[in-house]
PDB file of C-alpha atoms in Angstrom:
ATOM      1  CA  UNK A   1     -41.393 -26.082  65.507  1.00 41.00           C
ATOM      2  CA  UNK A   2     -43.120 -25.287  62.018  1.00 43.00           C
ATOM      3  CA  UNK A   3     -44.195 -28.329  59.896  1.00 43.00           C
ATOM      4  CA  UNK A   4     -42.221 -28.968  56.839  1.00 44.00           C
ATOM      5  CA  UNK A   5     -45.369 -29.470  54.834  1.00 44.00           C
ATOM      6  CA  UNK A   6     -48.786 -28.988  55.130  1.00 49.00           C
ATOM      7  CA  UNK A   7     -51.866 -31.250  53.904  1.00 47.00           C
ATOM      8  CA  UNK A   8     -54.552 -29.707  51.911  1.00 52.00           C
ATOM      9  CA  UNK A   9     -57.588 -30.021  53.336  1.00 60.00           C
ATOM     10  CA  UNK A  10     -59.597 -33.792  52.823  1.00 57.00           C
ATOM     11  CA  UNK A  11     -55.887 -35.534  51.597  1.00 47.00           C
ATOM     12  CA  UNK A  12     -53.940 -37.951  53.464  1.00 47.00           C
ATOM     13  CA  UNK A  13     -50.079 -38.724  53.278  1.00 45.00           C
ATOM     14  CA  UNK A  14     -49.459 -42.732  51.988  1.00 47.00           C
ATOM     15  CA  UNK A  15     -46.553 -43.870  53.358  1.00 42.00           C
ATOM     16  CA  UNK A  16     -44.926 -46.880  50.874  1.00 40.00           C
ATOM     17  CA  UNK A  17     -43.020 -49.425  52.222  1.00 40.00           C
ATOM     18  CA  UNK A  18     -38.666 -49.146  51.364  1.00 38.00           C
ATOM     19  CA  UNK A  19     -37.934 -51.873  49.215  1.00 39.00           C
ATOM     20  CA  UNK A  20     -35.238 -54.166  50.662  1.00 38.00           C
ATOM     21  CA  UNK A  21     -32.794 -53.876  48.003  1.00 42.00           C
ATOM     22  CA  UNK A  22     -33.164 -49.516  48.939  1.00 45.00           C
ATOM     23  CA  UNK A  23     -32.512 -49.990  52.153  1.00 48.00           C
ATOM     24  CA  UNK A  24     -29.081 -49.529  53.957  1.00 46.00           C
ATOM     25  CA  UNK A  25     -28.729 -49.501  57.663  1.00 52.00           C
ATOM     26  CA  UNK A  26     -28.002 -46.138  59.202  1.00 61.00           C
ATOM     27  CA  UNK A  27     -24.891 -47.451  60.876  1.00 79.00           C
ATOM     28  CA  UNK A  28     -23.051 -47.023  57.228  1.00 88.00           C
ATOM     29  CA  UNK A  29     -23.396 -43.433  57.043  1.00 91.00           C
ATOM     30  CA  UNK A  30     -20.620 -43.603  54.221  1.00 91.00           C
ATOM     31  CA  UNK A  31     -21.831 -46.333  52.261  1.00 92.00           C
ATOM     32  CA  UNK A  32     -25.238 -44.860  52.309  1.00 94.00           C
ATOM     33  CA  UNK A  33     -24.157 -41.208  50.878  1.00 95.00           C
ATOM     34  CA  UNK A  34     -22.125 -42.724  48.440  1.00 95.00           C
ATOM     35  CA  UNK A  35     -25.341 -44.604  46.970  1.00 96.00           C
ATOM     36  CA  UNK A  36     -27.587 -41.531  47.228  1.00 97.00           C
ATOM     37  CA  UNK A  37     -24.910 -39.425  45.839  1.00 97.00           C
ATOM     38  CA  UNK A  38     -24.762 -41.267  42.598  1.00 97.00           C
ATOM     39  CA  UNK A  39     -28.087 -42.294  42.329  1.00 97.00           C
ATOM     40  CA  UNK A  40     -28.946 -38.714  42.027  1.00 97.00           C
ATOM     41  CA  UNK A  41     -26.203 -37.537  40.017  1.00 97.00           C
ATOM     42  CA  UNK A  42     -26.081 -40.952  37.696  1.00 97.00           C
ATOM     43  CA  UNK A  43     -29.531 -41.599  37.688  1.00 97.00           C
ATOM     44  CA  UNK A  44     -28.368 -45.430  37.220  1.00 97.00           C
ATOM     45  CA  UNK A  45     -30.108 -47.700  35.432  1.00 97.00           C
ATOM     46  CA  UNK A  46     -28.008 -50.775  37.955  1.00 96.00           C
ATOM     47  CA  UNK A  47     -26.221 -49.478  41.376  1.00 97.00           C
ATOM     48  CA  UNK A  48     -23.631 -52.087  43.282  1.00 95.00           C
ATOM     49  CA  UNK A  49     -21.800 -50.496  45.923  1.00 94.00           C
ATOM     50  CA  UNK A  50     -19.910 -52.545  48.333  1.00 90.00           C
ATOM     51  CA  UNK A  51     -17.728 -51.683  51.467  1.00 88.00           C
ATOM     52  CA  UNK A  52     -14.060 -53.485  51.337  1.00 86.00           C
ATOM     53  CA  UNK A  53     -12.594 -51.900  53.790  1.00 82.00           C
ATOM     54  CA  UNK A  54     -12.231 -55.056  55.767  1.00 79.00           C
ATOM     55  CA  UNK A  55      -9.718 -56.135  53.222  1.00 80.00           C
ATOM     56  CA  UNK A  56      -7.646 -53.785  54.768  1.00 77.00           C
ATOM     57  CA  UNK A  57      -5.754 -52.753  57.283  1.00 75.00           C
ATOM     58  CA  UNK A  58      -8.339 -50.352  59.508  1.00 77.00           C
ATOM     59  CA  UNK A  59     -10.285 -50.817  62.071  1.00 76.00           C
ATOM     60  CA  UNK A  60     -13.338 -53.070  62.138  1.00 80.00           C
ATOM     61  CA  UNK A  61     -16.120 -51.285  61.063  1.00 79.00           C
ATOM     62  CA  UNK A  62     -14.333 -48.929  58.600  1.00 82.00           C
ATOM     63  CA  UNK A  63     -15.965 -47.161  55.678  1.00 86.00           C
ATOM     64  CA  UNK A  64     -12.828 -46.117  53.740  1.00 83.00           C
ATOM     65  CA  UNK A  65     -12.632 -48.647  51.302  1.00 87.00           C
ATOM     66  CA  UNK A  66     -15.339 -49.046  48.680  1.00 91.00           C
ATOM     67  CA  UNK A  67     -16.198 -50.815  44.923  1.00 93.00           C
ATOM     68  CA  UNK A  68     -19.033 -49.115  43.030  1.00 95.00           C
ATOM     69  CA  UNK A  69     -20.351 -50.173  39.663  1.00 96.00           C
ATOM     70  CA  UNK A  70     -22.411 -47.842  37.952  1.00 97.00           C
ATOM     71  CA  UNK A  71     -24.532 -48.534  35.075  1.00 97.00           C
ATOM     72  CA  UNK A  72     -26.044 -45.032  33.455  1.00 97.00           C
ATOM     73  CA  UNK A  73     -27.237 -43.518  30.526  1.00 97.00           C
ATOM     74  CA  UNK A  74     -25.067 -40.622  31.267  1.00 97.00           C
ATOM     75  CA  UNK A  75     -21.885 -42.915  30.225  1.00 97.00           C
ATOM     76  CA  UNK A  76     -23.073 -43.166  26.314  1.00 97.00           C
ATOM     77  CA  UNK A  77     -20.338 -41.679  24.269  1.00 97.00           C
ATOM     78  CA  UNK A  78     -17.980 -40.807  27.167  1.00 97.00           C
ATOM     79  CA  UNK A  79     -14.763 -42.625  27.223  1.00 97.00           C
ATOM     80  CA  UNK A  80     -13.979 -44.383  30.777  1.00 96.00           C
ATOM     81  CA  UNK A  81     -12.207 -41.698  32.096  1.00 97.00           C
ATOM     82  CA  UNK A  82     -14.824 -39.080  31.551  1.00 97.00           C
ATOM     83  CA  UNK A  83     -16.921 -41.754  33.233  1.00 97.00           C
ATOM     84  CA  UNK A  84     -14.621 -42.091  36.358  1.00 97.00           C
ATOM     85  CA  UNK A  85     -14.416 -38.718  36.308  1.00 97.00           C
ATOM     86  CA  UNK A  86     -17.953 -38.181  36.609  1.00 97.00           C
ATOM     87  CA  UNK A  87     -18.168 -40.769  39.362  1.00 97.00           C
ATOM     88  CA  UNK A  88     -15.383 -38.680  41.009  1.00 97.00           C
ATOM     89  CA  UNK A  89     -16.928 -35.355  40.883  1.00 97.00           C
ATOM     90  CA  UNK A  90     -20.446 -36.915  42.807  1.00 97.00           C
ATOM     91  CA  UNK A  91     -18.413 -38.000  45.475  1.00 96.00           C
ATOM     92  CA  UNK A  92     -15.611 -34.895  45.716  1.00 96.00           C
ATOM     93  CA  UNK A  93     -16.500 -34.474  49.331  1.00 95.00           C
ATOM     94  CA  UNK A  94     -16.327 -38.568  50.646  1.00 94.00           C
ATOM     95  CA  UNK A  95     -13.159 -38.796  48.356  1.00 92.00           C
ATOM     96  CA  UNK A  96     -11.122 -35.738  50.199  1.00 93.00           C
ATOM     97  CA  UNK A  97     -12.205 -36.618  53.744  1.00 90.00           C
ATOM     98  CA  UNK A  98     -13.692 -40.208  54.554  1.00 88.00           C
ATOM     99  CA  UNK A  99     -12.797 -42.714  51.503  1.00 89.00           C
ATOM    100  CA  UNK A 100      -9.567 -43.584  51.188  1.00 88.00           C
ATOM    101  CA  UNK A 101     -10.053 -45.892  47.943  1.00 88.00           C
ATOM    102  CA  UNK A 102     -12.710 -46.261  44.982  1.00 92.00           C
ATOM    103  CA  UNK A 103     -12.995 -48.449  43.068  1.00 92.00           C
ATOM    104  CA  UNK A 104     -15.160 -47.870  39.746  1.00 95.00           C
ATOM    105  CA  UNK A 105     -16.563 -49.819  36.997  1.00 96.00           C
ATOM    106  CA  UNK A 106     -18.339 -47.350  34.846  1.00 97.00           C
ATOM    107  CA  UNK A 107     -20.468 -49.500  32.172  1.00 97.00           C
ATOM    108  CA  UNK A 108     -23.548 -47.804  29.502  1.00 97.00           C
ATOM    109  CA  UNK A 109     -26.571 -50.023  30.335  1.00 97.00           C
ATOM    110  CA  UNK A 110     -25.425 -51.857  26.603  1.00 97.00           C
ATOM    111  CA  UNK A 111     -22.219 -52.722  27.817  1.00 96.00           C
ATOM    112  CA  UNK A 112     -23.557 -53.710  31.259  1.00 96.00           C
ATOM    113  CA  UNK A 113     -26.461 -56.399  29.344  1.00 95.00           C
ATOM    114  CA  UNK A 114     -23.789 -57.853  27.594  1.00 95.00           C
ATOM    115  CA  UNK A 115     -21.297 -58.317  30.141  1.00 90.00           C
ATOM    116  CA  UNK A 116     -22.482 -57.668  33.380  1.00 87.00           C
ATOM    117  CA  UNK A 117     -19.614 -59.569  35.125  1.00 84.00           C
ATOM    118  CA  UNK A 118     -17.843 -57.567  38.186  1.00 80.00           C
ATOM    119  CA  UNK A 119     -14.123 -56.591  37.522  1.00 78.00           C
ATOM    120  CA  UNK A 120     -11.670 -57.115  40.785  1.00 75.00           C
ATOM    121  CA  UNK A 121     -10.850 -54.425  42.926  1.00 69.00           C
ATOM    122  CA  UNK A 122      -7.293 -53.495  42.448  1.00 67.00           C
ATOM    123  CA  UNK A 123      -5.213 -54.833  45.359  1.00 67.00           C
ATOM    124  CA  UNK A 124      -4.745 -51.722  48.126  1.00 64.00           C
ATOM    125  CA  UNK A 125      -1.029 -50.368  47.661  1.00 63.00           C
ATOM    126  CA  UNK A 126      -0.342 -49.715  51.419  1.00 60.00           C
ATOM    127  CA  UNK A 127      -1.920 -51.826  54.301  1.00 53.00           C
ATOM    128  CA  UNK A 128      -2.886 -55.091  52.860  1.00 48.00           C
ATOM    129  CA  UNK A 129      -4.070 -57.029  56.245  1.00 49.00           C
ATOM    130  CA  UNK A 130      -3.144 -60.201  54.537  1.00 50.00           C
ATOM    131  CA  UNK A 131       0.967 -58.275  54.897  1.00 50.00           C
ATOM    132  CA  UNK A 132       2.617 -60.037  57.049  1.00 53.00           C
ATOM    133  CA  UNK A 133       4.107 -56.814  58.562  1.00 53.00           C
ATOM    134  CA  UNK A 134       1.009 -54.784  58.822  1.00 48.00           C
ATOM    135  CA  UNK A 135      -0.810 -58.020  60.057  1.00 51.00           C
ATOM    136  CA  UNK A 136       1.579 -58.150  62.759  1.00 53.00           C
ATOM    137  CA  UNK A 137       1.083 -54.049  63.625  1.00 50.00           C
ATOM    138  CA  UNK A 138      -2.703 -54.929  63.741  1.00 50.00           C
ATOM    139  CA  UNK A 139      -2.088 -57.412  66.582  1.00 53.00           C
ATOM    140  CA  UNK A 140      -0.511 -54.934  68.596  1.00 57.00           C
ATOM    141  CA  UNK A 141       3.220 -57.295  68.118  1.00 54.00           C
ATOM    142  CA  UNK A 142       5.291 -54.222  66.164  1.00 50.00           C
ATOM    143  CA  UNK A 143       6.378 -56.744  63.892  1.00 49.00           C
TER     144      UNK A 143
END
């Protein structure tokens, strides 16, 4: 196997500690594209994103569900759908096969500084665990 790099001669390779806030366990393979995806694309000045999916009616351990709030540079002058729209285009492959729902606040870093409270996710359409009926099809009754 060929290395991927090589040294020059009399340099050594400094390996930095990840910073806990960087860091996302490997077994949310989801969650963690979704953060590199826009961190590359956005190049975000502030980067929340959070896994709901156990809001909703999947199985434990899901990553189908998902909030993001995105605060970039790239937003200035773009009205929020240009802004989702962007948001949507970085994740085009997770939103046709893995993530069912997104949720996106889109905010300039001025916007963000001056109101940096969290909207609510909109409540999920189909599947709600807290319906009684799908509750009941998630305890195996059929009711």
């Amino acid at each position: 196997m060929l290395p991927l790099f090589r040294l020059a001669p009399g340099t050594s390779l400094r390996l930095l500690p990840l910073r806990a806030s960087s860091h996302v366990p490997m077994d949310r393979p989801v969650e963690s594209t979704i953060r590199a995806k826009l961190s590359r694309a956005l190049v975000p000045t502030h980067l929340e994103v959070q896994n709901e999916s156990h809001l909703h009616a999947v199985p434990a351990g899901s990553e189908s569900h998902f909030r993001v709030v995105v605060v970039s540079r790239c937003f200035d002058g773009l009205p929020l759908v240009q802004r989702h729209r962007l948001v949507n285009e970085a994740l085009r492959e997770e939103l046709a096969s893995s993530v069912h729902a997104l949720s996106i606040q889109a905010k300039t870093p001025e916007q963000w500084s001056s109101d940096p409270s969290l909207a609510k996710s909109p409540p999920c359409m189909g599947g709600s665990k807290h319906d009684p009926g799908m509750a009941g099809r998630l305890r195996g009754d059929g009711k």
